[in-house]
Short mmCIF file of C-alpha atoms in Angstrom, two decimals:
data_model
loop_
_atom_site.label_atom_id
_atom_site.label_comp_id
_atom_site.label_asym_id
_atom_site.label_seq_id
_atom_site.Cartn_x
_atom_site.Cartn_y
_atom_site.Cartn_z
CA MET A 1 -8.53 0.57 -6.35
CA TRP A 2 -4.94 1.27 -8.22
CA HIS A 3 -3.90 3.84 -10.31
CA GLN A 4 -3.27 2.55 -13.63
CA SER A 5 0.33 1.85 -14.50
CA ASN A 6 2.42 -0.86 -15.35
CA ILE A 7 2.61 -2.14 -11.66
CA LEU A 8 -1.33 -2.68 -10.82
CA PRO A 9 -4.21 -1.77 -12.90
CA ASN A 10 -6.80 0.94 -12.27
CA TYR A 11 -9.79 -0.23 -9.84
CA CYS A 12 -10.74 3.25 -9.04
CA ARG A 13 -14.08 1.41 -8.84
CA PHE A 14 -12.97 -1.37 -7.16
CA ASP A 15 -16.23 -3.63 -5.86
CA ASP A 16 -15.63 -6.54 -3.64
CA LYS A 17 -18.71 -8.43 -5.16
CA GLU A 18 -17.36 -7.84 -8.50
CA ASN A 19 -13.69 -7.91 -8.56
CA VAL A 20 -13.08 -10.84 -5.70
CA SER A 21 -13.38 -14.12 -7.07
CA GLY A 22 -12.80 -16.17 -3.73
CA ILE A 23 -11.26 -16.21 -0.47
CA ASN A 24 -8.96 -19.06 0.59
CA ASN A 25 -7.29 -19.74 4.20
CA VAL A 26 -3.69 -20.24 3.72
CA LYS A 27 -1.07 -22.77 4.89
CA SER A 28 0.80 -22.14 7.76
CA SER A 29 3.91 -22.76 5.76
CA VAL A 30 2.85 -20.42 3.15
CA GLN A 31 2.05 -18.28 6.16
CA LYS A 32 5.02 -18.13 7.47
CA ALA A 33 6.72 -17.25 4.18
CA ILE A 34 4.40 -14.19 3.97
CA ARG A 35 5.50 -12.89 7.52
CA ALA A 36 8.74 -13.23 6.49
CA LYS A 37 8.53 -11.66 3.47
CA LEU A 38 6.63 -8.45 5.39
CA LEU A 39 9.27 -8.47 7.83
CA GLU A 40 11.86 -7.81 4.81
CA GLN A 41 9.91 -5.20 3.53
CA PHE A 42 8.73 -3.63 6.65
CA PRO A 43 11.23 -4.28 9.50
CA TYR A 44 9.74 -1.95 11.68
CA LEU A 45 6.83 -4.21 12.30
CA GLU A 46 8.41 -6.80 13.88
CA THR A 47 7.36 -5.94 17.52
CA TYR A 48 3.93 -5.32 16.09
CA LEU A 49 3.52 -8.13 13.50
CA GLU A 50 1.93 -10.83 15.84
CA ASP A 51 -0.86 -8.20 16.58
CA ILE A 52 -1.44 -7.56 12.80
CA LEU A 53 -1.04 -11.36 11.93
CA SER A 54 -1.39 -13.74 14.81
CA LYS A 55 0.29 -17.16 14.30
CA LYS A 56 -2.64 -18.37 16.23
CA ASP A 57 -5.45 -16.80 13.50
CA SER A 58 -5.65 -18.26 10.26
CA LEU A 59 -4.87 -15.93 7.36
CA ARG A 60 -6.85 -15.59 4.48
CA VAL A 61 -6.01 -14.32 1.11
CA ALA A 62 -9.02 -12.54 -1.17
CA LYS A 63 -8.23 -13.45 -4.86
CA CYS A 64 -8.91 -10.85 -7.06
CA GLN A 65 -8.83 -10.01 -10.88
CA ASP A 66 -5.59 -9.34 -12.68
CA HIS A 67 -3.67 -11.84 -9.96
CA ILE A 68 -3.91 -9.70 -7.34
CA GLU A 69 -3.91 -10.99 -3.66
CA ILE A 70 -5.60 -8.95 -0.62
CA LEU A 71 -4.25 -10.24 2.81
CA VAL A 72 -7.63 -10.63 5.13
CA GLY A 73 -6.77 -10.32 9.01
CA LYS A 74 -8.56 -12.10 11.81
CA ASP A 75 -11.59 -9.26 12.10
CA GLY A 76 -11.83 -9.53 8.16
CA GLU A 77 -10.18 -6.41 7.29
CA TYR A 78 -7.90 -6.24 4.11
CA LEU A 79 -4.23 -5.66 5.56
CA PHE A 80 -1.73 -5.84 2.44
CA PHE A 81 -2.26 -6.18 -0.96
CA ARG A 82 0.03 -7.20 -4.00
CA GLN A 83 0.02 -8.54 -7.52
CA ARG A 84 1.37 -11.71 -8.98
CA GLU A 85 4.80 -11.94 -6.69
CA GLY A 86 5.61 -8.30 -6.19
CA PRO A 87 5.89 -6.48 -3.29
CA PHE A 88 3.32 -5.96 -0.64
CA TYR A 89 1.79 -2.75 -0.68
CA PRO A 90 -0.11 -2.19 3.13
CA THR A 91 -3.60 -0.94 2.78
CA LEU A 92 -4.24 3.04 4.03
CA LYS A 93 -6.11 1.84 7.04
CA LEU A 94 -3.44 -0.41 8.49
CA LEU A 95 -0.93 2.29 7.60
CA HIS A 96 -3.18 4.87 9.60
CA LYS A 97 -2.83 2.29 12.24
CA TYR A 98 1.08 1.71 12.38
CA PRO A 99 2.15 5.31 10.26
CA PHE A 100 6.14 4.09 10.99
CA MET A 101 5.90 1.00 8.89
CA ALA A 102 6.64 2.66 5.74
CA PRO A 103 9.33 5.78 4.81
CA PRO A 104 7.45 8.54 4.53
CA MET A 105 7.13 11.10 1.45
CA GLN A 106 5.54 14.45 2.09
CA VAL A 107 4.00 16.23 -0.93
CA ASP A 108 3.24 20.22 -1.27
CA LYS A 109 -0.40 21.18 -0.51
CA GLY A 110 -1.11 21.92 -4.18
CA ALA A 111 -0.86 18.20 -4.91
CA ILE A 112 -3.30 16.43 -2.76
CA LYS A 113 -6.33 17.21 -4.92
CA PHE A 114 -4.22 15.20 -7.71
CA ILE A 115 -3.35 12.23 -5.47
CA LEU A 116 -6.67 11.99 -4.26
CA SER A 117 -7.79 11.35 -7.89
CA GLY A 118 -5.27 8.65 -8.22
CA ALA A 119 -2.32 10.81 -9.85
CA ASN A 120 1.34 9.71 -9.76
CA ILE A 121 3.35 12.06 -7.63
CA MET A 122 5.83 13.81 -9.58
CA CYS A 123 9.16 14.94 -8.76
CA PRO A 124 8.55 18.90 -8.23
CA GLY A 125 5.66 17.95 -5.87
CA LEU A 126 8.22 16.06 -3.61
CA THR A 127 10.99 19.12 -3.66
CA SER A 128 9.01 22.13 -3.71
CA PRO A 129 8.44 23.99 -0.23
CA GLY A 130 6.25 22.11 1.97
CA ALA A 131 7.33 18.56 0.73
CA LYS A 132 9.88 16.31 2.61
CA MET A 133 11.22 13.23 1.54
CA ALA A 134 12.87 10.26 3.54
CA ASN A 135 16.07 9.05 2.43
CA VAL A 136 15.02 5.83 -0.17
CA GLU A 137 15.85 4.18 -3.18
CA ALA A 138 14.12 3.50 -6.20
CA ASP A 139 11.29 0.70 -5.99
CA GLN A 140 10.59 1.35 -2.24
CA VAL A 141 7.16 0.97 -0.99
CA VAL A 142 6.24 4.57 0.78
CA ALA A 143 3.85 6.13 2.73
CA VAL A 144 2.60 9.51 0.85
CA MET A 145 1.96 12.02 3.21
CA ALA A 146 0.22 15.89 2.58
CA GLU A 147 1.31 19.08 4.05
CA GLY A 148 -0.61 19.64 7.11
CA LYS A 149 -1.99 16.54 6.87
CA SER A 150 -1.53 13.99 9.97
CA HIS A 151 -2.22 10.52 8.23
CA ALA A 152 -0.94 9.17 4.91
CA VAL A 153 -3.58 10.09 1.85
CA ALA A 154 -1.46 7.37 -0.54
CA VAL A 155 0.44 4.62 -0.44
CA GLY A 156 3.30 4.60 -3.39
CA LEU A 157 6.10 2.79 -5.04
CA THR A 158 9.37 5.21 -5.67
CA LYS A 159 10.25 5.49 -9.40
CA MET A 160 13.30 6.96 -8.52
CA SER A 161 15.47 7.35 -5.33
CA SER A 162 15.18 10.16 -2.90
CA LYS A 163 18.83 11.71 -4.24
CA ASP A 164 17.65 11.21 -8.00
CA ILE A 165 13.98 13.04 -7.29
CA LEU A 166 16.41 15.96 -5.76
CA ASN A 167 18.71 16.22 -8.89
CA ILE A 168 16.46 15.33 -11.62
CA ASN A 169 13.55 16.97 -10.35
CA LYS A 170 11.46 16.14 -13.45
CA GLY A 171 8.99 13.08 -13.84
CA ILE A 172 6.98 10.52 -12.01
CA GLY A 173 9.03 10.52 -8.30
CA ILE A 174 6.20 7.96 -6.96
CA GLU A 175 3.64 5.95 -8.45
CA THR A 176 0.48 5.72 -6.90
CA VAL A 177 -0.96 2.42 -5.86
CA HIS A 178 -3.74 3.01 -3.55
CA PHE A 179 -5.35 6.21 -2.02
CA LEU A 180 -7.72 7.60 0.19
CA ASN A 181 -11.40 6.96 -1.04
CA ASP A 182 -10.32 4.60 -3.77
CA GLY A 183 -12.25 1.30 -4.43
CA LEU A 184 -10.04 -0.84 -1.60
CA TRP A 185 -10.41 2.00 0.84
CA HIS A 186 -14.31 1.49 0.60
CA MET A 187 -14.36 -2.11 0.36
CA LYS A 188 -16.29 -3.79 3.19
CA PRO A 189 -14.33 -6.33 5.54
CA VAL A 190 -14.72 -9.87 4.90
CA LYS A 191 -17.30 -11.87 6.87
#
């Protein structure tokens, strides 16, 4: 599901039967705290959060290996995930519905095949012709867009600010944590 890194373990062959150890309902007080954290991380979701995580519906959490939690919505779809108490990452399916929730970082066409195999995004892939960057700081959850594509191809975490990516222009710019056709993308909704 996620690229091997110091953030999340490599679950490219993530299987809900194998990796999900249990699904629990979340108490309303915990749900309130989760909603607050999501709004803090993704302020553009404020008017849409009720559609995504309705206060009327019970929120469920799928517990996985390595302390990974996946928030499960009312229709059993996977919405956000995180490891331990780390930042929440939107699933690509949710990001495709609400593409404005995370700052876009566009890579050039040459980087697409590497991202779709789970590779991290190197700085030159973000600074070459065809690439575009939002103004972000380090440790920001971002939508990884690709030149010529209309939907995000990955979700990642910036390892340095846009300014540093541009000035240093070497090393890892974005750590990939979820990408098209990985295990999380293929997981079936929870019943």
